[in-house]
Short mmCIF file of C-alpha atoms in Angstrom, two decimals:
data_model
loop_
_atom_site.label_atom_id
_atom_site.label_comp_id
_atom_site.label_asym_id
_atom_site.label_seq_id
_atom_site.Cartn_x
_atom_site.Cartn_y
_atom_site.Cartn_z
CA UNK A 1 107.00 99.39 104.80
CA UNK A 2 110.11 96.98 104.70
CA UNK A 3 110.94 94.30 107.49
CA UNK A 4 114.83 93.06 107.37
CA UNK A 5 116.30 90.29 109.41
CA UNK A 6 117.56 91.93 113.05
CA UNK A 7 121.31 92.03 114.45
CA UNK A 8 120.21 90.21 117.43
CA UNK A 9 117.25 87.98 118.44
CA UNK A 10 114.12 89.27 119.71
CA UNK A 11 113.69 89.96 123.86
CA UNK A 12 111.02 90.97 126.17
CA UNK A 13 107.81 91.58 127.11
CA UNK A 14 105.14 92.85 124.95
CA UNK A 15 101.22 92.88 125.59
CA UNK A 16 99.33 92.60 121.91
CA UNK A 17 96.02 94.81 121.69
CA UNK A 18 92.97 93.44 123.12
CA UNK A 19 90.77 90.71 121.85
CA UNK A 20 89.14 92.34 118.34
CA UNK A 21 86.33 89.43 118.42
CA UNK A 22 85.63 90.26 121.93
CA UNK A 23 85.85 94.04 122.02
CA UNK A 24 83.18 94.14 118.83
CA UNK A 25 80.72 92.10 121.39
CA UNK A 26 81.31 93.85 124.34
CA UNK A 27 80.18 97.23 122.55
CA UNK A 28 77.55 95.61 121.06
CA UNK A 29 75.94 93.67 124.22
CA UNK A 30 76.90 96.90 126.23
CA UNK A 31 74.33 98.71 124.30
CA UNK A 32 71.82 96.20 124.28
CA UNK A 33 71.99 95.86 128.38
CA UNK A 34 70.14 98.18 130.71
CA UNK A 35 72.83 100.35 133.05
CA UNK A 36 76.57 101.11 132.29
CA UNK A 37 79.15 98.69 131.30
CA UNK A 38 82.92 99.03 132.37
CA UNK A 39 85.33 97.57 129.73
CA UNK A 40 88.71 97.54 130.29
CA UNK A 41 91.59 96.71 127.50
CA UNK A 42 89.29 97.03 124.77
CA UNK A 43 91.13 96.97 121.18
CA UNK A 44 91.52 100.74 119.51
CA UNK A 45 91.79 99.71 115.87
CA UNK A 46 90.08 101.01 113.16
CA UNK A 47 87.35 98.07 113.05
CA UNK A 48 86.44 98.24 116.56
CA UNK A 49 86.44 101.78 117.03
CA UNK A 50 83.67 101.58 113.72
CA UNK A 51 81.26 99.64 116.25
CA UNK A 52 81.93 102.51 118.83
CA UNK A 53 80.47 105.05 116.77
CA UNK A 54 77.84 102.40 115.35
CA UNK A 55 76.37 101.97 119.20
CA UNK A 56 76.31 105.70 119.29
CA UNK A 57 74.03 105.67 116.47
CA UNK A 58 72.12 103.84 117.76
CA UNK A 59 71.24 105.23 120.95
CA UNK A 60 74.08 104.45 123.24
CA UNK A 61 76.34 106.38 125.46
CA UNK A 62 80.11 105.23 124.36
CA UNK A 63 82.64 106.91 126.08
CA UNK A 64 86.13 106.53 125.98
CA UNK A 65 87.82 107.48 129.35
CA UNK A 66 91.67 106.20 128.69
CA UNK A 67 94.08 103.96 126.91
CA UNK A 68 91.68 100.93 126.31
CA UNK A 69 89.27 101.85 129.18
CA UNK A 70 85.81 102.35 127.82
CA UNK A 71 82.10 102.84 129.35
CA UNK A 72 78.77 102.23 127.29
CA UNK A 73 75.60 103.06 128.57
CA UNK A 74 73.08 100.79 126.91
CA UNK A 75 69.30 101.21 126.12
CA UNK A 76 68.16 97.39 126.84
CA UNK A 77 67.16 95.26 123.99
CA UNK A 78 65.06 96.53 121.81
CA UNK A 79 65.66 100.41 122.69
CA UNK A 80 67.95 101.20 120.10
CA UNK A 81 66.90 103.88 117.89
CA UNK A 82 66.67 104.34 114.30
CA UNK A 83 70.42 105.98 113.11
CA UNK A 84 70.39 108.95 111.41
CA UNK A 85 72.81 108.02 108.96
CA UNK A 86 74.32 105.49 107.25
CA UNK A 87 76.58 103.35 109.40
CA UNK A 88 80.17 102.75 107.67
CA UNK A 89 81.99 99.73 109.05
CA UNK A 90 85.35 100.48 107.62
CA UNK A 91 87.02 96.99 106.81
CA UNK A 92 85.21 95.33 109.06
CA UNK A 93 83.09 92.16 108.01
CA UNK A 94 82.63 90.83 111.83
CA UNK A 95 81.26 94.26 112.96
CA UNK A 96 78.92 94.53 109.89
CA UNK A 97 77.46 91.23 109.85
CA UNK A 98 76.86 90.64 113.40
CA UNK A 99 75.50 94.39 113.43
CA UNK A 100 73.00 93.06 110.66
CA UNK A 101 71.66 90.66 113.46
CA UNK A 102 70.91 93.30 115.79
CA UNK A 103 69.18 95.27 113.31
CA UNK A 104 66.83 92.65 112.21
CA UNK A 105 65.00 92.02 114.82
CA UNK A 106 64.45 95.95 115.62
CA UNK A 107 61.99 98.45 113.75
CA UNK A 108 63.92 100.43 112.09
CA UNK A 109 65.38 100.98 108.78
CA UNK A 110 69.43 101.48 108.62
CA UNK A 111 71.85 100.95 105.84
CA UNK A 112 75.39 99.15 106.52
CA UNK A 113 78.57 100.26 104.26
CA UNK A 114 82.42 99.98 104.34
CA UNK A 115 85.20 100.44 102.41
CA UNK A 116 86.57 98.96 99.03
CA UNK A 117 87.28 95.36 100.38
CA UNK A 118 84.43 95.14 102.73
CA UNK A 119 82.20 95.92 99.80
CA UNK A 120 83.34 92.75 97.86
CA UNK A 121 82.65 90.56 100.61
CA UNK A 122 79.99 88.49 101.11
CA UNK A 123 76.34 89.48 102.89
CA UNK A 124 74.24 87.07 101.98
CA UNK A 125 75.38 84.25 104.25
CA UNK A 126 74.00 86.36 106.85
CA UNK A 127 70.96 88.13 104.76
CA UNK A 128 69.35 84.41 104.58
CA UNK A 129 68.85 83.51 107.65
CA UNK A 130 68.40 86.46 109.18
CA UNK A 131 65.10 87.23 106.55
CA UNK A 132 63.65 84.53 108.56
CA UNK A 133 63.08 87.11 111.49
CA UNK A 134 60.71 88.75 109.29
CA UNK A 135 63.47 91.46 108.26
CA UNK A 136 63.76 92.84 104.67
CA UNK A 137 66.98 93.06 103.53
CA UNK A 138 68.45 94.83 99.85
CA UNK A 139 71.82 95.30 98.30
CA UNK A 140 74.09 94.93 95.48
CA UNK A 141 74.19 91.89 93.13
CA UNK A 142 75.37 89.03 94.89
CA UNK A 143 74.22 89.99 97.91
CA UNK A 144 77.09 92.70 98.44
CA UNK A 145 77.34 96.28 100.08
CA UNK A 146 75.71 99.14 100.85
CA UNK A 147 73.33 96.76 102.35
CA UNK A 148 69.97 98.65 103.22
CA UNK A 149 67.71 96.85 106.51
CA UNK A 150 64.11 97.02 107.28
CA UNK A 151 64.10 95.48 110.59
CA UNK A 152 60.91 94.38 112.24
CA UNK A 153 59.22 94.68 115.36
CA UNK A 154 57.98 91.20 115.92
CA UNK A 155 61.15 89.22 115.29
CA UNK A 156 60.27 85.53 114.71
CA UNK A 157 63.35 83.42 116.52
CA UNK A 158 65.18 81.49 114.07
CA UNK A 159 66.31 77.76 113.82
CA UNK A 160 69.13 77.34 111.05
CA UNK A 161 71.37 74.89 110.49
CA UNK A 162 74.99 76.50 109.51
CA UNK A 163 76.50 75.73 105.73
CA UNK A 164 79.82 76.09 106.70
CA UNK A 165 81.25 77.16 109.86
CA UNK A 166 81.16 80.68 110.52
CA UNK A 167 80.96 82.46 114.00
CA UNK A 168 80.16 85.24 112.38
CA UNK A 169 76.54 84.01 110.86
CA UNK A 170 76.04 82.09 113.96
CA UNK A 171 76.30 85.20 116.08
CA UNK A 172 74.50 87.53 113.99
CA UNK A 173 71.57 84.71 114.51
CA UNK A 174 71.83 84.86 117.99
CA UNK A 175 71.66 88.56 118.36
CA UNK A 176 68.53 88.83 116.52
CA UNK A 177 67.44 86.41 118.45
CA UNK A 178 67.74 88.57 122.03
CA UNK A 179 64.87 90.55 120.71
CA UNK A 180 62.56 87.97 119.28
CA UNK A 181 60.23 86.55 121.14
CA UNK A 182 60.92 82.25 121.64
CA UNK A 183 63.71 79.89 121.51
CA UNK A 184 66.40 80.56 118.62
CA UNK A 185 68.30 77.69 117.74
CA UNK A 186 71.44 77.55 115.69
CA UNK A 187 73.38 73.99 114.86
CA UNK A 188 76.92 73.93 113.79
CA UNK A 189 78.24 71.05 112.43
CA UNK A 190 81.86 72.01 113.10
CA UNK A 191 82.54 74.25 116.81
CA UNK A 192 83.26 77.75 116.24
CA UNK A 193 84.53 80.45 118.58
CA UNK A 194 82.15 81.08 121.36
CA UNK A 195 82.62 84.31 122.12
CA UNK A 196 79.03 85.61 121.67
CA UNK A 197 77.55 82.37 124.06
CA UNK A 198 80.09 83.46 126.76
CA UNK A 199 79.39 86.90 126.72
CA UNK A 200 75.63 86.32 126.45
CA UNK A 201 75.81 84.42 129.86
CA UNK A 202 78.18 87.19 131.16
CA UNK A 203 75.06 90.02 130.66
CA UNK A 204 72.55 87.41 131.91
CA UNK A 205 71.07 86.51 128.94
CA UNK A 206 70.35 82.56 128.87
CA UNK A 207 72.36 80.21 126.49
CA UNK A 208 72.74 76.52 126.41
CA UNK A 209 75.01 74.42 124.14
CA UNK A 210 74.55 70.67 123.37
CA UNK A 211 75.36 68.29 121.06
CA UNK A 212 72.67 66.09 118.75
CA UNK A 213 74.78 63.63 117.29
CA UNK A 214 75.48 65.47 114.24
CA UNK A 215 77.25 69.13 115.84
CA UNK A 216 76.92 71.28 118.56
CA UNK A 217 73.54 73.20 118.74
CA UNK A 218 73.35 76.37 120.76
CA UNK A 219 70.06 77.93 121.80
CA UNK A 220 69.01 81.03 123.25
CA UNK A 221 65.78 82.52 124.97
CA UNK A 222 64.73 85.35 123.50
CA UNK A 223 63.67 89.00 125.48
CA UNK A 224 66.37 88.59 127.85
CA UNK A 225 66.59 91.51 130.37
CA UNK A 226 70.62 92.09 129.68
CA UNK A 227 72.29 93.47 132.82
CA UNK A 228 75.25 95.57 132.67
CA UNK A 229 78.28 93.88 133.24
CA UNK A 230 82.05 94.85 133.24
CA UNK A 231 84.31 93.03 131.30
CA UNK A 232 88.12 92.78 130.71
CA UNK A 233 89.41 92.13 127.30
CA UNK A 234 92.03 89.76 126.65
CA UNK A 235 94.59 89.82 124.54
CA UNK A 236 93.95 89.04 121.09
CA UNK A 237 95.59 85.48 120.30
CA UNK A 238 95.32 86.09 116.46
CA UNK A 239 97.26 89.58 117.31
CA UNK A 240 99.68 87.36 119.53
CA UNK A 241 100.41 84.98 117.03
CA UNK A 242 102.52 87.35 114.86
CA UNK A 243 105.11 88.43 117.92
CA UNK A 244 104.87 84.53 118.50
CA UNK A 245 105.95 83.61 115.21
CA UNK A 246 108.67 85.71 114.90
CA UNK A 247 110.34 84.60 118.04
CA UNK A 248 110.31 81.49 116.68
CA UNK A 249 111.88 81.93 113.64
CA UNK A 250 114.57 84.41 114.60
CA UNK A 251 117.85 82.64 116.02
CA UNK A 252 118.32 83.60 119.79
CA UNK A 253 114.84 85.10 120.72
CA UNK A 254 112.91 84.18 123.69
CA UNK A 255 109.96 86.65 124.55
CA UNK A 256 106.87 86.81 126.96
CA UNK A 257 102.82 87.61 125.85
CA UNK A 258 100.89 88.14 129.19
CA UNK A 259 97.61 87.94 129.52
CA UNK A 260 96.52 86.31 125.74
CA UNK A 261 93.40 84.48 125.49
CA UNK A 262 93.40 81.08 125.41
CA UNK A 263 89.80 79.99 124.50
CA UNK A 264 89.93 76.49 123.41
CA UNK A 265 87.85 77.78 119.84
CA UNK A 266 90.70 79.87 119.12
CA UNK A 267 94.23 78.25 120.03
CA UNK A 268 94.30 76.25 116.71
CA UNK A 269 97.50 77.86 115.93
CA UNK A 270 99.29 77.32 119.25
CA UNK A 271 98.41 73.63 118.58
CA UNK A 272 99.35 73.35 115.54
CA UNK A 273 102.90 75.27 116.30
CA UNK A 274 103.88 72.79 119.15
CA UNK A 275 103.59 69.77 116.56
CA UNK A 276 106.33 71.74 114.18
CA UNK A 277 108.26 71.62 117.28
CA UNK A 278 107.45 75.01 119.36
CA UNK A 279 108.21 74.85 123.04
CA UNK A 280 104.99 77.83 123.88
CA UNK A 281 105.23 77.69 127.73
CA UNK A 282 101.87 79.24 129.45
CA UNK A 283 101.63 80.46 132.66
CA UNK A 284 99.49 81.83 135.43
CA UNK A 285 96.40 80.18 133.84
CA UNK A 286 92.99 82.17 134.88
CA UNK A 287 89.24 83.11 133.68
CA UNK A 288 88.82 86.73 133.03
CA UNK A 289 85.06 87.66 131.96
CA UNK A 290 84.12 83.82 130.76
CA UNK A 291 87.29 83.40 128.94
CA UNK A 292 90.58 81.91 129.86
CA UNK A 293 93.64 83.89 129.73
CA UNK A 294 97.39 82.59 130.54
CA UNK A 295 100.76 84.30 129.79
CA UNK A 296 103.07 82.93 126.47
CA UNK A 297 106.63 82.57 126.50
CA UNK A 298 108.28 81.47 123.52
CA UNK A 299 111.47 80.81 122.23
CA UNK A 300 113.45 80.30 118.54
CA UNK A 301 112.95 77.10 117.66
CA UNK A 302 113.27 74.46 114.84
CA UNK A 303 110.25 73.86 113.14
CA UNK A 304 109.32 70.73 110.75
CA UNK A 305 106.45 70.58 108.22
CA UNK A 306 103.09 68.77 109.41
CA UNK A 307 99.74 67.98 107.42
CA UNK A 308 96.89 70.24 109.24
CA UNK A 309 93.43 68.46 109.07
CA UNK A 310 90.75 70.45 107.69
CA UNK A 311 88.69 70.57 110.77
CA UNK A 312 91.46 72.78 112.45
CA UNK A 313 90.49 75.59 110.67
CA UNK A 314 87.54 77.03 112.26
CA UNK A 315 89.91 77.22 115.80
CA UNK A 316 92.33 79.33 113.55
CA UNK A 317 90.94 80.78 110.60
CA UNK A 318 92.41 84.10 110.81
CA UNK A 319 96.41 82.81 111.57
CA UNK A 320 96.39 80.87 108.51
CA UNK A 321 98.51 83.74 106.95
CA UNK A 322 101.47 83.47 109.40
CA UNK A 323 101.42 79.79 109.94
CA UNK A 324 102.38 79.82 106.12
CA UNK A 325 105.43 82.06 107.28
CA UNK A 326 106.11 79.46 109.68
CA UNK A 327 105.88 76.30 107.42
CA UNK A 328 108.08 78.77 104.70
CA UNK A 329 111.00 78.26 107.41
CA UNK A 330 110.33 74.86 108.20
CA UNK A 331 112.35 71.70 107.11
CA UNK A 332 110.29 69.76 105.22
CA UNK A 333 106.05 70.17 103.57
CA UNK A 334 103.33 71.73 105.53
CA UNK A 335 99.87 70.99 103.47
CA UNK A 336 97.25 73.38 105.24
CA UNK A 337 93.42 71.24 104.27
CA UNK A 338 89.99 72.95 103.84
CA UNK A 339 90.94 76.51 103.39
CA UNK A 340 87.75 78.01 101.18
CA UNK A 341 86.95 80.47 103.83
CA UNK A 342 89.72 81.99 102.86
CA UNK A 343 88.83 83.03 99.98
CA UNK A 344 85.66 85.52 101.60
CA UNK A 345 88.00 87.12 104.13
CA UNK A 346 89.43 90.83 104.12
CA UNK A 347 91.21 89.09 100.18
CA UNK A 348 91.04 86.47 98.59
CA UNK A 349 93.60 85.05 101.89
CA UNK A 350 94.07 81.78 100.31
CA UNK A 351 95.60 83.12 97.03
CA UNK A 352 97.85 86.46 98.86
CA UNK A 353 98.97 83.68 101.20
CA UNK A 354 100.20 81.88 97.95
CA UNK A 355 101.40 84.65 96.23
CA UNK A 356 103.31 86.07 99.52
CA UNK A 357 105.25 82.95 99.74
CA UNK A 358 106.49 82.17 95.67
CA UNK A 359 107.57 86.26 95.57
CA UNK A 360 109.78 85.40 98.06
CA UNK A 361 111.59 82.24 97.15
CA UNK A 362 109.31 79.73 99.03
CA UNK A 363 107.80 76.90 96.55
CA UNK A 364 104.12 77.16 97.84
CA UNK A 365 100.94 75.79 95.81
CA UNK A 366 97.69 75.47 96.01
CA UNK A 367 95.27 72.27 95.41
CA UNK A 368 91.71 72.27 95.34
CA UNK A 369 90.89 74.20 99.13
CA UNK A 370 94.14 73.21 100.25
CA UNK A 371 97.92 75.22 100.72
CA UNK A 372 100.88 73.10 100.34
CA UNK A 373 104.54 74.86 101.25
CA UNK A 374 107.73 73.03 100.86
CA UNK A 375 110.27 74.51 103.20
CA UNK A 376 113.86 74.00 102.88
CA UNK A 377 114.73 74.24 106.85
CA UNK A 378 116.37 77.41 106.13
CA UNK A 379 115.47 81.18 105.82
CA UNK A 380 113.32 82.09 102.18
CA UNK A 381 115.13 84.33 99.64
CA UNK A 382 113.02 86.98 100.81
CA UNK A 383 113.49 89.96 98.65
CA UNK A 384 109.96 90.61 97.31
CA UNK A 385 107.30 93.53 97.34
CA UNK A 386 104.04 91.91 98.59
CA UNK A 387 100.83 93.44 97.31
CA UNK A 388 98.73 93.14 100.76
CA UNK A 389 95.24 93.47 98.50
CA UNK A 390 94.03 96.13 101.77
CA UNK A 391 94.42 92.78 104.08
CA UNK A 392 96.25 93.68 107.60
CA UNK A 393 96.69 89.82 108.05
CA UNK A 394 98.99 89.59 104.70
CA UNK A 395 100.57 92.86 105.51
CA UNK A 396 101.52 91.63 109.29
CA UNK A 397 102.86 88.09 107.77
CA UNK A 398 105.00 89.58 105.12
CA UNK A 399 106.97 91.89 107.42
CA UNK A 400 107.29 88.84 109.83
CA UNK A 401 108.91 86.69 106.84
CA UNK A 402 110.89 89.86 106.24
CA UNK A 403 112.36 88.93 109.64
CA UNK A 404 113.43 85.65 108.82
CA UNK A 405 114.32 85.99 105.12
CA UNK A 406 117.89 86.65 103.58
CA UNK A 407 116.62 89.67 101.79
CA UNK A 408 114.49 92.31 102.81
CA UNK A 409 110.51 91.93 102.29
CA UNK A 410 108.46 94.81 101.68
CA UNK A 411 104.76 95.59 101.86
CA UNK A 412 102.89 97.96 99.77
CA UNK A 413 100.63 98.99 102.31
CA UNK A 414 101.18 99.39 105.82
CA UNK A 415 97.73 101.44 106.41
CA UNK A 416 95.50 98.52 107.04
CA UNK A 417 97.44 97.29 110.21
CA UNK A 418 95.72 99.67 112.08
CA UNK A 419 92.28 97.57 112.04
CA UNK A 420 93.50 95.40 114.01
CA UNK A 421 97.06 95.52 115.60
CA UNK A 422 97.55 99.34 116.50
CA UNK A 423 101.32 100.38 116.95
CA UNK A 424 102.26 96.97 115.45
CA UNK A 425 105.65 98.13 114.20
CA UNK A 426 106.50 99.80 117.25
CA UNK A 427 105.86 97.03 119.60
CA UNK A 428 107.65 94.73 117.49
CA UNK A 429 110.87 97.11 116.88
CA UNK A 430 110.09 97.34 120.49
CA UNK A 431 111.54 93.61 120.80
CA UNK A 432 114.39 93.91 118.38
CA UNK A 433 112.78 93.56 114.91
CA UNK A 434 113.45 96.33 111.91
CA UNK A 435 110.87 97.60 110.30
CA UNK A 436 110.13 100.85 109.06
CA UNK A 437 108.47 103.18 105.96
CA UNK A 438 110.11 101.88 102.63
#
């Protein structure tokens, strides 16, 4: 796919797909809740539709009834039955390792898969702690998938103290922990989305968060009785951000994102935009299912580099990728600090970030965990064929600096949008942009 700079500036109104963090949970805690479970706006990319069939597997009823509108019938917690086959999460590390939490803590054996990247990522920051549960756990060297589970069926809660941050380990904790009998405790020494402690509360299950002096520790009481509960997605503020960032960097453009969520774990990038000098205007402020959702307007704008502390990260880890598009445009060096988790994601993100940027003009390098880019106030070259490495984030970024750049950028993989941002293309040609099949 190709992305060239538009005639005109971008206009309109667009709604992004639905939260992807949120609609993996909702599936998930759907199935684990006695009674039927109305979502509404859940995301239809590849990853999330994986968990769909997943829950099936398991025992539930998940039914699609329209565009986004969704009802699961779940079997309570520990009801889920042992699958029948080996469950293939696509390119989805958040479905497979909080899916390993769930599993641990029930008797039954089940092997998790996915495709060529998911394979190369990373298990074992989730295979530790979870063991302590009492669940046996084998894979490939280095702790890599297939990854084959022997859950058990008296799940010991866990207290664990989290490495780095990851919302991902610290939810796959908590879900073992519904069906273990205690307290489970899990400290984080930086905050991390929340999504899993808001939904928790949302099905009844009981969750507190406090703070000991050295991070925030959340705790939850195992053997809940989970209670159906409908639940409207948001939109998907790492989605948003690419539609965002584009407005911004295309002369003339002013466009409107309603209902995007706005969880205070996540908005690390909006934050980070309005010190380069982005006006993001949100509106009609409200709480939709635990989280809060408001409506973005944004317009082009001139941006300037900043430094971004380290401890930003974990409130934007996944728009890392087009806030490097951003700085590329900016007058003036942008140093992005304590980026290694980058290196685990769907690539090696830190590196395609780099290499995204220098084959397209923009004097980018990196230093120890950190991404420095010098921009010249101006639009890149452009001009280069970026080798995505099966990473939708990358993919999405590059045809966004396409739309700013002199020259044309290309991609050399358009498939892996679909994981995350269905019908990306068309709801950005939607607001003016050019893109289309090489």
């Amino acid at each position: 796919m190709v992305s060239r700079r538009p005639a005109r500036g971008l206009a309109g109104v667009a709604r992004v797909p639905g939260d992807k963090s949120i609609s993996h949970r909702a599936l998930m805690l759907g199935a684990l809740a006695l009674g039927e479970s109305r979502i509404t706006g859940l995301l239809e990319g590849e990853d999330v539709l994986r968990t769909a069939a997943a829950m099936r597997a398991l025992g539930a009823a998940v039914t699609r009834e329209g565009d986004g509108d969704w009802r699961v019938a779940g079997r309570g917690v520990g009801g889920i039955v042992e699958p029948e086959d080996v469950l293939d999460m696509g390119n989805s590390g958040t479905a497979a390792r909080l899916l390993a939490g769930i599993l641990a803590s029930h008797p039954i054996f089940s092997v998790l898969t996915g495709d060529a990247s998911l394979r190369r990522r990373p298990m074992r920051r989730v295979m530790t702690p979870l063991a302590a549960s009492g669940a046996t756990f084998s894979a490939r060297a280095g702790g890599r998938m297939p990854l084959a589970i022997a859950g058990t069926g008296t799940a010991l809660p866990i207290a664990y103290r989290l490495p780095v941050a990851s919302a991902q380990v610290k939810s796959a904790i908590l879900l073992a922990g519904l069906n273990a009998r205690g307290i489970t405790r899990v400290e984080e020494p930086v905050a991390t989305r929340d999504h899993s402690e808001n939904m928790l509360r949302h099905f009844g299950a009981s969750v507190s968060v406090g703070d000991d002096g050295e991070g925030r520790v959340i705790e939850l009481a195992g053997l809940p009785e989970l209670r159906c509960a409908d639940i409207t997605v948001p939109g998907d503020p790492s989605s948003a951000a690419f539609p965002l960032v584009a407005a911004l960097l295309v002369p003339d453009s002013a466009i409107t994102l309603p209902g995007i969520g706005l969880n205070p774990l996540r908005t690390g990038l909006f934050a980070t935009l309005e010190e380069m000098g982005a006006g993001i205007v949100i509106e009609n402020r409200r709480i939709s299912g635990g989280e809060p959702v408001g409506d973005l307007s944004v317009r082009h704008a001139a941006l300037r580099g900043v430094d971004v502390p380290a401890a930003r990260a974990p409130s934007m880890i996944d728009e890392y990728p087009i806030l490097a598009v951003a700085a590329a445009c900016a007058r003036g060096t942008t140093r992005l600090r304590g980026l290694a988790e980058l290196r685990v994601k769907e690539s090696d993100r830190l590196a395609a970030t780099a290499a995204l940027l220098a084959g397209n003009g923009v004097r980018a390098a990196i230093e120890d965990d950190d991404l420095i880019i010098h921009g010249a106030g101006a639009p890149p070259p452009g001009g280069g064929m970026v080798a995505t490495g099966m990473d939708h984030r990358i993919a999405m970024s590059a045809l966004v600096l396409g739309l700013a750049s002199l020259a044309p950028v290309a991609i050399d993989d358009a498939r892996f949008i679909e994981t995350s941002f269905p019908g990306f293309a068309g709801l950005m040609n939607g607001l003016g942009a050019t893109m289309a099949p090489a």
